[in-house]
Short mmCIF file of C-alpha atoms in Angstrom, two decimals:
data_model
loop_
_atom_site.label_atom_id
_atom_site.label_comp_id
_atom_site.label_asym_id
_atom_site.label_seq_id
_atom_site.Cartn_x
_atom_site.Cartn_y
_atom_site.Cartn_z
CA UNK J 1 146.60 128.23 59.15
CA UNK J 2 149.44 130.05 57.71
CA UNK J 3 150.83 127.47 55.70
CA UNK J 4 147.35 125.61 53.65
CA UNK J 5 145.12 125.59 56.43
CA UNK J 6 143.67 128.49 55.85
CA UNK J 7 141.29 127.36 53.55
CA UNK J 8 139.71 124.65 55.65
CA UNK J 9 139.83 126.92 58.62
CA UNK J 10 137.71 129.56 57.39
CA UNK J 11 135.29 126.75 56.00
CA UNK J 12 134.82 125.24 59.07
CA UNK J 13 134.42 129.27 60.59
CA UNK J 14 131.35 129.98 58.01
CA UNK J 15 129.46 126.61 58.93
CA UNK J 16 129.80 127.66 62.70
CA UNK J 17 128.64 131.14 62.23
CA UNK J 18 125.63 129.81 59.83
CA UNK J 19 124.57 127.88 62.63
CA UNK J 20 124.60 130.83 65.48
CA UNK J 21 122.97 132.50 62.83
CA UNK J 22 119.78 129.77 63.10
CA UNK J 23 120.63 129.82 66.59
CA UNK J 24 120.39 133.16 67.30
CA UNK J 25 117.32 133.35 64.80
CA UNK J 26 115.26 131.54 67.05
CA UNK J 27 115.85 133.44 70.47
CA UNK J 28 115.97 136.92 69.49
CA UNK J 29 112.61 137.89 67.25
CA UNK J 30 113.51 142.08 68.04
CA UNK J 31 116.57 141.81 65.87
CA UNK J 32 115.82 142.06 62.23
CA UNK J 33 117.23 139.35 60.03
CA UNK J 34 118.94 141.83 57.44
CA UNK J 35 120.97 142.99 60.65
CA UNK J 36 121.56 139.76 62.48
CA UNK J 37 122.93 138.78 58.76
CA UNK J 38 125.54 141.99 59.04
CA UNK J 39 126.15 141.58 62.67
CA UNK J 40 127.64 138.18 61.83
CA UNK J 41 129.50 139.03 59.06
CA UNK J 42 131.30 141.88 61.04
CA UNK J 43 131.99 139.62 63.42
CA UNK J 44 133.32 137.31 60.81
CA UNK J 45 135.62 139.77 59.34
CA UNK J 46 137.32 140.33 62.91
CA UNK J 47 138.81 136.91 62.99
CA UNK J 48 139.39 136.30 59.06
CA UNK J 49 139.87 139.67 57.50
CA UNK J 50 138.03 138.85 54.36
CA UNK J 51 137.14 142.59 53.09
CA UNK J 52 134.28 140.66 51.31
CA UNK J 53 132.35 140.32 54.83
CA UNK J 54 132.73 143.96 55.44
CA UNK J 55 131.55 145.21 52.57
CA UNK J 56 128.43 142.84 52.66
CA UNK J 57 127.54 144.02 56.27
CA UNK J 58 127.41 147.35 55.44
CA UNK J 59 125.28 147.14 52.63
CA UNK J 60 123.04 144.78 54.55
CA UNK J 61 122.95 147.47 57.41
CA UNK J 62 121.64 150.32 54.65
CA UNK J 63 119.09 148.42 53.58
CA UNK J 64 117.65 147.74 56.52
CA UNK J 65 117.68 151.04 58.42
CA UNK J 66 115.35 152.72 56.49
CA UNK J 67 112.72 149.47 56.96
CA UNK J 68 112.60 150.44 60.61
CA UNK J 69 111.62 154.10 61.37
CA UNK J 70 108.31 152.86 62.53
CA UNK J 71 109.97 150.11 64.96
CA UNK J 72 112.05 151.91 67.86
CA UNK J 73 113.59 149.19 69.66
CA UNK J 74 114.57 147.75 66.54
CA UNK J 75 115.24 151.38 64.91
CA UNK J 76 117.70 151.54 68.07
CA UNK J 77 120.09 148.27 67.39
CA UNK J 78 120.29 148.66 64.14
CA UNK J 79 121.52 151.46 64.21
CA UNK J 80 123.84 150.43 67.05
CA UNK J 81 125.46 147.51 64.93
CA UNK J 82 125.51 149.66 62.27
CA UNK J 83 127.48 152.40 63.76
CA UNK J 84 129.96 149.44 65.13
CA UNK J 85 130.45 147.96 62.16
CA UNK J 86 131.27 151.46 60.58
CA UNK J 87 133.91 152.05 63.43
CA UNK J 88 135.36 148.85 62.50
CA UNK J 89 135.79 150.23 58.75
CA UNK J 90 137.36 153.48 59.58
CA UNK J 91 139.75 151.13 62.25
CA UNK J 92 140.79 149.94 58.47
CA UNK J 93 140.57 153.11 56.42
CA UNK J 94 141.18 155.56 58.69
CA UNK J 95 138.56 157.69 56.51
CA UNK J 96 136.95 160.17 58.85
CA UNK J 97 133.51 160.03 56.79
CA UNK J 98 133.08 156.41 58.50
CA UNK J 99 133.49 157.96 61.70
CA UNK J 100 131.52 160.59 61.49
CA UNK J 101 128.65 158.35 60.26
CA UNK J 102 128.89 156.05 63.45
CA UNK J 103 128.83 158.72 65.79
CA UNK J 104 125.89 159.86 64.34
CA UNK J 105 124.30 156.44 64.22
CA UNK J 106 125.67 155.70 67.67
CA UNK J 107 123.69 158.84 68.91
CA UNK J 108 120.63 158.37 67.15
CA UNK J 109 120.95 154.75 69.24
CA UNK J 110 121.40 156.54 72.65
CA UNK J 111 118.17 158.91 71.75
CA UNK J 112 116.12 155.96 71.30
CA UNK J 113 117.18 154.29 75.30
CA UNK J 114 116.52 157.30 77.89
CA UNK J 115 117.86 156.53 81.04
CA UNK J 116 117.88 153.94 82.93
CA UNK J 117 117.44 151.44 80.68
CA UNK J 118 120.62 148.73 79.97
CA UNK J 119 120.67 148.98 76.67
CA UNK J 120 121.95 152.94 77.08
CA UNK J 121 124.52 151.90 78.33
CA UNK J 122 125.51 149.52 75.63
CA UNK J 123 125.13 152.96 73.35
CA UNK J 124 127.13 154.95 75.77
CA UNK J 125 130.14 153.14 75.60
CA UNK J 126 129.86 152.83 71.97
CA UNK J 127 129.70 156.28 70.98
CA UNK J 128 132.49 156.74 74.23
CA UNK J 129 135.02 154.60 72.19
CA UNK J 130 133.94 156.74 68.65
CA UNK J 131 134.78 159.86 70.14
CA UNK J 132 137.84 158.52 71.33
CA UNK J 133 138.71 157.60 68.07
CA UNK J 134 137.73 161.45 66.90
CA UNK J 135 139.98 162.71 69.91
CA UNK J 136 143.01 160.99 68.33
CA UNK J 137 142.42 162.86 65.64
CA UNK J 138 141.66 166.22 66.74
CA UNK J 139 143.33 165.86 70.17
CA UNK J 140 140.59 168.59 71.33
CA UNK J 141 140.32 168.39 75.16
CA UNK J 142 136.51 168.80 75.03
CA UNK J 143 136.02 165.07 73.16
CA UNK J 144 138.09 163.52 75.58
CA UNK J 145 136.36 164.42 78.24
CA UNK J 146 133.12 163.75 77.01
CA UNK J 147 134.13 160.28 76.07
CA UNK J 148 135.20 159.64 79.46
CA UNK J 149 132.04 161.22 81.06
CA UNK J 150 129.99 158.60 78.83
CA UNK J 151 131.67 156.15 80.00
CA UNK J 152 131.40 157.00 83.54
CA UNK J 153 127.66 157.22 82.92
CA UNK J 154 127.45 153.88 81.62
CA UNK J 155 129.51 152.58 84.24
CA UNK J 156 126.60 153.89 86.73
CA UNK J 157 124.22 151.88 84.68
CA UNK J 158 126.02 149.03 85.20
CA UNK J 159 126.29 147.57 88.96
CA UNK J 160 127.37 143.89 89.05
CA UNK J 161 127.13 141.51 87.73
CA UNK J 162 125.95 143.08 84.43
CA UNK J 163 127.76 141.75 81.45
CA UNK J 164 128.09 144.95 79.99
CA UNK J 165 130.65 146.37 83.04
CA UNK J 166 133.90 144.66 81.82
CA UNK J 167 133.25 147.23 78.42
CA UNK J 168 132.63 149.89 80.50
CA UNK J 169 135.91 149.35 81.97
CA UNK J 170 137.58 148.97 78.98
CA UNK J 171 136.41 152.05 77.55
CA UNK J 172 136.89 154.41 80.45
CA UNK J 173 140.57 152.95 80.60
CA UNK J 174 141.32 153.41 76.89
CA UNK J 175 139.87 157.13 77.38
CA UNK J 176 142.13 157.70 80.36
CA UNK J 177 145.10 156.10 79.36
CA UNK J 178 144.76 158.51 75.90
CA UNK J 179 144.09 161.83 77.48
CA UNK J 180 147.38 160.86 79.81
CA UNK J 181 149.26 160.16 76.78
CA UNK J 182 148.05 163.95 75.31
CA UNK J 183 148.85 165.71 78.97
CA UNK J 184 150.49 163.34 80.95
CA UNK J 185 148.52 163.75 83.77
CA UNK J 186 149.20 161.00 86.82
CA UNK J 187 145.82 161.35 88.01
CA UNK J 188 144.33 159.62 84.51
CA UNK J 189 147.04 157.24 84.44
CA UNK J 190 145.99 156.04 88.31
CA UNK J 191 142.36 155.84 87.15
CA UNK J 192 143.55 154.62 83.52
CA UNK J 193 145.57 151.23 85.46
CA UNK J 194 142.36 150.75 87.92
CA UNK J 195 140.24 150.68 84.94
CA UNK J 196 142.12 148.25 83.28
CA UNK J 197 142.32 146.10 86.34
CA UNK J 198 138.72 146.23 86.91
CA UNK J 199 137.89 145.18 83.99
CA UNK J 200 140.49 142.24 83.47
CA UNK J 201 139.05 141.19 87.15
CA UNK J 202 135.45 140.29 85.40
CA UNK J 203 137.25 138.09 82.70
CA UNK J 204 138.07 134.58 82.66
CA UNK J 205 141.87 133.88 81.98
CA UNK J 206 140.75 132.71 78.37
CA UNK J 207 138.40 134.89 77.51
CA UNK J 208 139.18 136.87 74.10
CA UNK J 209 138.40 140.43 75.32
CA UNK J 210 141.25 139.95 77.70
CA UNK J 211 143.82 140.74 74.30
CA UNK J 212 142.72 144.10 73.81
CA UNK J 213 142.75 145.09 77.72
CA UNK J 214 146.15 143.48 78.10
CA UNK J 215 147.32 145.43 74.77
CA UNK J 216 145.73 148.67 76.69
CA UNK J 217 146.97 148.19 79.77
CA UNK J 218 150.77 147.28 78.38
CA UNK J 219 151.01 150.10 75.82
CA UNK J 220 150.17 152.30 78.60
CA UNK J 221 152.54 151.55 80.94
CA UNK J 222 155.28 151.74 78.01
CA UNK J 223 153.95 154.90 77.33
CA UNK J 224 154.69 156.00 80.98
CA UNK J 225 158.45 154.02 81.42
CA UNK J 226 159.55 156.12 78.02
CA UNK J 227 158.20 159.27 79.03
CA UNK J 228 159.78 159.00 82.55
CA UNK J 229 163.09 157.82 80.53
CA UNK J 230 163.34 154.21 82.34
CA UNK J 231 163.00 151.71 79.12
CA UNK J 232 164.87 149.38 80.75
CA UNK J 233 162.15 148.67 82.78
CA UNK J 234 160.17 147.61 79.45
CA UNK J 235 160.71 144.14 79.86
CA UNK J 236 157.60 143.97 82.65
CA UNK J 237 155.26 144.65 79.69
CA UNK J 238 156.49 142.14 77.47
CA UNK J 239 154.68 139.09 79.03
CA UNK J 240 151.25 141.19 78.51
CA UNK J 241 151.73 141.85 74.83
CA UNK J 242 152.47 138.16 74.34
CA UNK J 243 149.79 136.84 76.20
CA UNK J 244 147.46 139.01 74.00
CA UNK J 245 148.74 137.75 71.05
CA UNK J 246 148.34 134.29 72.53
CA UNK J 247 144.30 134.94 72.57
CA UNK J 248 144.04 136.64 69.22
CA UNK J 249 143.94 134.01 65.86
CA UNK J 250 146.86 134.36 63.33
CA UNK J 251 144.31 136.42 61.18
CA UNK J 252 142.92 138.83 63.88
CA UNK J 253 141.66 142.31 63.36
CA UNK J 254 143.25 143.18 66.34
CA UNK J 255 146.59 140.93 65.69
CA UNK J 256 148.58 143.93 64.54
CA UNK J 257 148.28 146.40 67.62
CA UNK J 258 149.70 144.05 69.72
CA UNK J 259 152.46 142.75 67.21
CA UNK J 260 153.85 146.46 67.04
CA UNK J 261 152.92 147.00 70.36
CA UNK J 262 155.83 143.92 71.19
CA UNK J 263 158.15 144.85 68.46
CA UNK J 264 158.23 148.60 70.03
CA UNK J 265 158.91 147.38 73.34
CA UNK J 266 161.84 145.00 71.95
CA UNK J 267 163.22 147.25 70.11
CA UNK J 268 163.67 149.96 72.41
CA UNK J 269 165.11 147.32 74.93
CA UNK J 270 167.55 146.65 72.35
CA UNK J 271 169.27 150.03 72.33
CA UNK J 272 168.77 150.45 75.88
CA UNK J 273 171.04 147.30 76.27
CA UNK J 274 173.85 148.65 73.95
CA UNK J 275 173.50 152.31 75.36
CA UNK J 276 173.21 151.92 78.97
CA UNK J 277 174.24 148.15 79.98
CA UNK J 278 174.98 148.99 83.32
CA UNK J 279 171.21 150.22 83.85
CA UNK J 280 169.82 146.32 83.69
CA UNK J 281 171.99 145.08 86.88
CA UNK J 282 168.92 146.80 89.16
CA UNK J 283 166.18 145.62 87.68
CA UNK J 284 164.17 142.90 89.20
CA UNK J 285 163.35 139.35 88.83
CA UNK J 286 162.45 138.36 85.28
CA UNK J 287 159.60 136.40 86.34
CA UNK J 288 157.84 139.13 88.01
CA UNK J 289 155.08 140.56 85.59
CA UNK J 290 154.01 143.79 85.55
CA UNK J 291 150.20 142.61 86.47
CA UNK J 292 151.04 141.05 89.55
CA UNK J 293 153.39 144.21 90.59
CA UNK J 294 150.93 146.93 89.59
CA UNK J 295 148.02 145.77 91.82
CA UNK J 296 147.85 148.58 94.33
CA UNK J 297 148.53 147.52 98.17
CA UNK J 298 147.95 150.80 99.99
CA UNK J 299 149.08 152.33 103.12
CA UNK J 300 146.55 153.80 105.43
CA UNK J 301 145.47 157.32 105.11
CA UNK J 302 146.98 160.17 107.56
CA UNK J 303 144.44 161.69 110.67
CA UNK J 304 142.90 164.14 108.15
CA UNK J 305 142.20 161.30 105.53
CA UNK J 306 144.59 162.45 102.93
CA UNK J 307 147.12 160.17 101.71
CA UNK J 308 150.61 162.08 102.30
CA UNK J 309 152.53 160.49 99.40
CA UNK J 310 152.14 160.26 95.65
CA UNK J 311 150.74 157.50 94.69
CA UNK J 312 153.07 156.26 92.89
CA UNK J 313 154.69 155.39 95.99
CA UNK J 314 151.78 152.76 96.76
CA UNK J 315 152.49 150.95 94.14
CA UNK J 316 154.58 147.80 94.32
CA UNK J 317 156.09 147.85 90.81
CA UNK J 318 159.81 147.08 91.30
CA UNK J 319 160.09 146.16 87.63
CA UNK J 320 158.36 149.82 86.84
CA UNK J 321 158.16 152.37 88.90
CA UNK J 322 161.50 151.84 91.32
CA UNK J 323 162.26 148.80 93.83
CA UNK J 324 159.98 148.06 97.04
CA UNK J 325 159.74 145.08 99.86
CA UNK J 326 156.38 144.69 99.10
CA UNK J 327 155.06 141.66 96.83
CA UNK J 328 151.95 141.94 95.23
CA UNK J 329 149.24 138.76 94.94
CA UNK J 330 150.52 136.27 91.96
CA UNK J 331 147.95 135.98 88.96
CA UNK J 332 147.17 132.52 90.68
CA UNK J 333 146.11 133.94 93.53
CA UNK J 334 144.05 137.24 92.22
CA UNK J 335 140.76 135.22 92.14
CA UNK J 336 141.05 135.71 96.15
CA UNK J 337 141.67 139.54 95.88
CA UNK J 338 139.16 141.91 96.57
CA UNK J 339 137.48 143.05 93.60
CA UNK J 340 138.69 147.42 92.25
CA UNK J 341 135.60 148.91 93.81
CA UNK J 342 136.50 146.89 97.15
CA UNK J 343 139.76 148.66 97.37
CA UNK J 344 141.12 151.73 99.10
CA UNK J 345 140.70 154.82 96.36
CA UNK J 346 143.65 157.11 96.95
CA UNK J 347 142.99 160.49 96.49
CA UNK J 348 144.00 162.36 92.80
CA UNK J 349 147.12 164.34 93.27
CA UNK J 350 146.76 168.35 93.06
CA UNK J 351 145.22 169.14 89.48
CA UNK J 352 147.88 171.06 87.43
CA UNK J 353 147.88 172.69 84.52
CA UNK J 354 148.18 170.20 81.26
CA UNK J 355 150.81 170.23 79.19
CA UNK J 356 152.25 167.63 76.52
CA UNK J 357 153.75 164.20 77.77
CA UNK J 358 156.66 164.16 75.51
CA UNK J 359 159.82 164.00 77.37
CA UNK J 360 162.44 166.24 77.28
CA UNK J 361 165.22 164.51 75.58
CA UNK J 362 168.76 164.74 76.41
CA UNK J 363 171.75 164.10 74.06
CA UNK J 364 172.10 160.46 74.19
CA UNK J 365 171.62 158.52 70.99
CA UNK J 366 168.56 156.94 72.02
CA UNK J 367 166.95 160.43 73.30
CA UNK J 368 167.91 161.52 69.51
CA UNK J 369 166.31 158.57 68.07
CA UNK J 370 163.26 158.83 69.69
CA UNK J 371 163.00 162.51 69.32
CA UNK J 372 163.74 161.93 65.56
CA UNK J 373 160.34 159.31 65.91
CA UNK J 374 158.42 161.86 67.45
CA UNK J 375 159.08 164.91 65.04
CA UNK J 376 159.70 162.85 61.84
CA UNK J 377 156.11 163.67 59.97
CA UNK J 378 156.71 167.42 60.40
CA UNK J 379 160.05 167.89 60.55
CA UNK J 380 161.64 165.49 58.66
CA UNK J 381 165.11 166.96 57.54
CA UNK J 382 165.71 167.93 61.23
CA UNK J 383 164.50 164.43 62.13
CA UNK J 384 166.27 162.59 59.82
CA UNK J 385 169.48 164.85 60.98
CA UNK J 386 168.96 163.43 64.42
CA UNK J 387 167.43 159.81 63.16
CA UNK J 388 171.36 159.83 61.43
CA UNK J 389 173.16 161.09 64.55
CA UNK J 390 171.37 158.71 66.87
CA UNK J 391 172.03 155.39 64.44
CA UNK J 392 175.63 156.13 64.16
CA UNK J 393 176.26 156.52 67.44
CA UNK J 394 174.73 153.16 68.60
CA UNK J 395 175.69 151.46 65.46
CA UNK J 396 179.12 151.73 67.45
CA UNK J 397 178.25 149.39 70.82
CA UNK J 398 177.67 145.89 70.90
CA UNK J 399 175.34 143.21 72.03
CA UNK J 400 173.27 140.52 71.23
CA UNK J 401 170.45 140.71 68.62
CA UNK J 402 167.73 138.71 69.48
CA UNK J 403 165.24 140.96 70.77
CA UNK J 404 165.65 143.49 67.50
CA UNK J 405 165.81 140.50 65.09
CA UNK J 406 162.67 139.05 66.97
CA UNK J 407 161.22 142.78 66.66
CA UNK J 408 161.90 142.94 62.73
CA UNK J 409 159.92 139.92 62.36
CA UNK J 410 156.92 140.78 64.52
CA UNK J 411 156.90 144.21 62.55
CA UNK J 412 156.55 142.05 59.44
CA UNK J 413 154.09 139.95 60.11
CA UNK J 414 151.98 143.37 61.74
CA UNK J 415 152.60 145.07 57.73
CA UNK J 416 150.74 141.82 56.44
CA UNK J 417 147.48 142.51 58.22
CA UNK J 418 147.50 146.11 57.47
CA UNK J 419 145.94 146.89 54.24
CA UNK J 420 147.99 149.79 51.94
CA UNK J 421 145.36 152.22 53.35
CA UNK J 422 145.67 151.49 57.17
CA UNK J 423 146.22 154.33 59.13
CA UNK J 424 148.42 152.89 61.54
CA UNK J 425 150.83 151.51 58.23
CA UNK J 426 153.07 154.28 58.32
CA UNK J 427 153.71 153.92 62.00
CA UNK J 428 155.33 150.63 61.51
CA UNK J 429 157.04 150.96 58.52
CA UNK J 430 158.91 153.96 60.32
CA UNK J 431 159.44 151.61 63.12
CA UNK J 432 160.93 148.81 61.15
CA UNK J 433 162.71 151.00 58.54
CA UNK J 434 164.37 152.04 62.47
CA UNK J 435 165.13 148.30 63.48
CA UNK J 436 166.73 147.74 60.10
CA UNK J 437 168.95 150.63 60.24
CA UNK J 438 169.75 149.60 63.75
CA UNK J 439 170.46 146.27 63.35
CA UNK J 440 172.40 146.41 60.16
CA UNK J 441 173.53 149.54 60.24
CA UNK J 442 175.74 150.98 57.02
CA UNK J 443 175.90 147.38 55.28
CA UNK J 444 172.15 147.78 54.69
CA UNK J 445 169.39 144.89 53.96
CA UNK J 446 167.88 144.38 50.95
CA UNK J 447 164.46 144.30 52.46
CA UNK J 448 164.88 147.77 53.99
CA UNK J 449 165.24 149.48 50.70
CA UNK J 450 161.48 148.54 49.51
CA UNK J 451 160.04 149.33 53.40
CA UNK J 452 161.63 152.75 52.52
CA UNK J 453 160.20 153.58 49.53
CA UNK J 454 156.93 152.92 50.85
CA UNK J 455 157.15 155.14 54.25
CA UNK J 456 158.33 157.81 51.37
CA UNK J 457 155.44 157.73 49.39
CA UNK J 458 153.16 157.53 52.05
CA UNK J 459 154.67 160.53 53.99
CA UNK J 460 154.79 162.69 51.08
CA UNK J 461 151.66 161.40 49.50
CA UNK J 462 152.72 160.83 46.07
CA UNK J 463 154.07 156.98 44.80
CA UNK J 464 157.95 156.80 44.31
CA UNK J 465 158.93 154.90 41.32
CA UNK J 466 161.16 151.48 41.53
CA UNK J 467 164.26 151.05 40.35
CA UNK J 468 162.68 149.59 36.92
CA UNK J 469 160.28 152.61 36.45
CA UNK J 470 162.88 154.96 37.38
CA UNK J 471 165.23 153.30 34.42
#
C-alpha cells in the first residue's frame, strides 16, 4: 500500500463502500440519503485519510439538517452523525469551534430520545466521549465527571447482549483512565482497567474496535508504571500497542496514537536500560502480557465484607505492579472466564483529596528528562536546562540501540499521518527531537535539525526561517 498500491487499494475501498451504500439504502428508509452519503464518507476518511471525504461529509451533513426539523427520528441521527463526524474534524484540527458544534449537535440528539429508549444511549456515549475531549482541554473537574456519569447512564441502558455495551465500556474507561491521569486517583484507575476489560471481553480477537481499547488500556497502564517510577516494567505494554497497530490499516485515522503510544514506551525503556541495568534482572517472563496478568483473581472479603488490602495487591501483575505466585488465565483461555460483571467488585479505597499525578522526580537523568517533557511548553529555558543535564548524563552509559532506533522510526511514520495542524504534532516532534538527541547525542543527525525547527515554530507560534531564507 505504501509502496504503489495505494492507488488500487483505495479503488477497490470506494467500490465496496458504493455498494454498502445500495446496501444499506435498501434496509434503512429512516436515514436520509444526504446523511447515509456523509456517514460513509466519514467512515471512508478513517481508513484512507483523504481530507476530500471529510470535507464532503460535512457539507452533505449541513444541507441536510435543516430538511428535517419536521422529522424527529430523523432530526435525531442526523444530527448524531453529524456531531461525530465533527468530533472526527476537531480529532484533526484540534479547533475548539468543531467541538463545540458537536456537543451541541450531540445534545440536541439526546433531547430528541427520552429515556429508555436505545438509541439514548447511542447519544449518551457520544456526547460522553465530546466532553472528554473538552475536559482535556479545560481539565475542569465538573466535565469529567459528567462525561463519566453519561456514560454510566448509558451503560444502564445497555444490559446484554446489546451491541451498543462494548462503546459504553470504552467510553467510561477512556473517561476514567483521563480523570486518573489529572488526579491520580487508584479508585478510577481500578474502574478505568475493569472497563477496559469489559469491553475487550464483548469483542472478537479480530475485531477493529479492539485497536483503540488496547491503545486505552496500554497508555494507561504506562501512565501508571511512570508515575509510580517503575518503567522498566514498560515492556508488559508493548505487546498491546503492537497488536493495535496490527488491526489498524497503514493509513488509519487512529494509526498514529498507537505509533507514539509504542515509540514512548521504547524509548523510555531505552534509558531505563542504560540508567538502571541492574533494575531488569527482576522482572518477569517476557512472554507474559500485561492482559493476561492484569485480570483480577481476588481474595475473599474479611467477616465485615471489606476487603483489608489495597487492591492493588489482588492483582496478579508481576510484570507491573510487583511479583506474585499467582498466574492469571492465558488470552487462549479467557473465552472460559467469567464475564466483568460476574466478578468479585472490590471495594474503592478511602476517597482522598485530588491532587496532580505527576511524580515527584528525583535527580537521576531520566527523572530530569522527563521533568524537562513535562514542563517544556511553559517553562522552556528551565526545561531545556534540565532536557541538557539529563542528555548528557545518559549520553555517557552504554547499550544497545534497537528499541530507540525502532522508536525513531515509529515516531516518523506517526509525523506522516499528522497533518501540520494536528494537535497532537507537537507532542511527537518533542518526543523524537528527544530520541535523536539520545541516540546520537553531540554528533547530531541531519534529520533532527529540520524536526527542530518545526517543534520551534510551533511552540512559539511564529515560522522559523531555513537556512536558505535566513541567508
Amino acid at each position: 500500500m505504501r509502496s504503489g498500491g495505494q492507488s488500487s487499494y483505495l479503488d477497490q475501498a470506494d467500490q465496496s463502500y458504493r455498494r454498502a451504500r445500495e446496501i444499506r439504502h435498501s434496509f434503512d428508509a429512516s436515514i436520509h440519503p444526504l446523511n447515509r452519503e456523509a456517514a460513509v464518507l466519514c467512515d471512508r476518511f478513517k481508513l484512507t485519510r483523504q481530507q476530500s471525504d471529510l470535507n464532503k461529509a460535512i457539507e452533505l451533513h449541513r444541507q441536510a439538517l435543516p430538511l428535517l426539523s419536521k422529522q424527529p427520528r430523523q432530526l435525531s441521527l442526523a444530527s448524531f452523525d453529524f456531531a461525530d463526524t465533527l468530533l472526527t474534524l476537531f480529532n484533526e484540527t484540534g479547533l475548539t469551534i468543531h467541538l463545540d458544534e458537536a456537543i451541541g449537535l450531540y445534545e440536541q440528539a439526546l433531547e430528541l430520545n427520552p429515556a429508555p429508549r436505545f438509541p439514548r444511549a447511542k447519544c449518551l456515549n457520544g456526547l460522553g466521549v465530546a466532553l472528554r475531549k473538552r475536559f482535556e482541554i479545560s481539565g475542569k473537574d465538573e466535565v469529567i465527571s459528567k462525561s463519566i456519569g453519561l456514560h454510566e447512564e448509558a451503560l444502564k441502558l445497555c444490559p446484554e447482549p446489546y451491541i451498543e455495551r462494548d462503546d459504553c465500556f470504552s467510553g467510561l474507561a477512556s473517561a476514567l483512565a483521563r480523570r486518573y491521569m489529572k488526579f491520580g486517583e487508584q479508585s478510577d484507575l481500578k474502574a478505568a482497567l475493569n472497563s477496559y476489560l469489559s469491553a475487550l471481553d464483548l469483542l472478537s480477537s479480530s475485531h477493529p474496535k479492539r485497536a483503540t481499547l488496547l491503545f486505552g488500556l496500554a497508555t494507561t497502564i504506562r501512565i501508571f508504571l511512570e508515575n509510580a517510577k517503575q518503567e522498566e516494567k514498560l515492556e508488559g505494554v508493548i505487546p498491546y500497542y503492537r497488536e493495535a497497530l496490527e488491526l489498524l490499516p497503514l493509513t488509519h485515522v487512529d494509526r498514529a496514537d498507537s505509533l507514539f503510544g509504542l515509540a514512548v514506551a521504547l524509548k523510555t525503556l531505552h534509558v531505563q536500560r542504560s540508567l538502571n541495568p541492574h533494575k531488569f534482572h527482576t522482572v518477569a517472563n517476557k512472554s507474559e502480557t500485561i492482559l493476561d496478568d492484569i485480570l483480577p483473581l481476588y481474595s475473599e472479603p474479611n467477616s465485615s465484607g471489606i476487603m483489608s488490602k489495597n487492591w492493588l495487591d489482588y492483582l496478579p501483575i508481576p510484570n507491573i505492579f510487583g511479583s506474585t505466585n499467582l498466574k492469571a488465565p492465558s488470552m487462549s483461555s479467557r473465552a472460559s472466564q467469567p464475564n466483568m460483571r460476574e466478578r468479585a467488585q472490590i471495594d474503592s479505597p478511602r476517597e482522598k483529596p485530588r491532587r496532580s499525578s505527576h511524580p515527584s522526580h528525583g535527580d537521576s537523568p531520566t527523572r530530569l528528562l522527563s521533568m524537562a517533557n513535562i514542563h517544556a511548553p511553559k517553562h522552556r529555558l528551565s526545561a531545556s536546562s534540565l532536557q541538557s543535564d539529563a542528555v548528557s548524563a545518559i549520553s555517557m552509559t552504554h547499550g544497545q540501540y534497537e528499541e530507540l532506533d525502532e522508536a525513531i522510526n515509529l515516531l516518523k511514520e506517526s509525523l506522516q499521518l499528522r497533518p501540520p495542524t494536528h494537535p497532537a504534532r507537537i507532542e511527537s516532534l518533542r518526543c523524537i527531537v528527544d530520541a535523536y538527541t539520545i541516540r546520537f547525542g553531540a554528533v547530531g543527525h541531519p534529520d533532527v535539525d529540520s524536526y527542530r525547527r518545526e517543534l520551534n515554530a510551533l511552540e512559539y507560534g511564529f515560522k522559523h526561517p531555513t537556512p536558505s531564507e535566513a541567508i
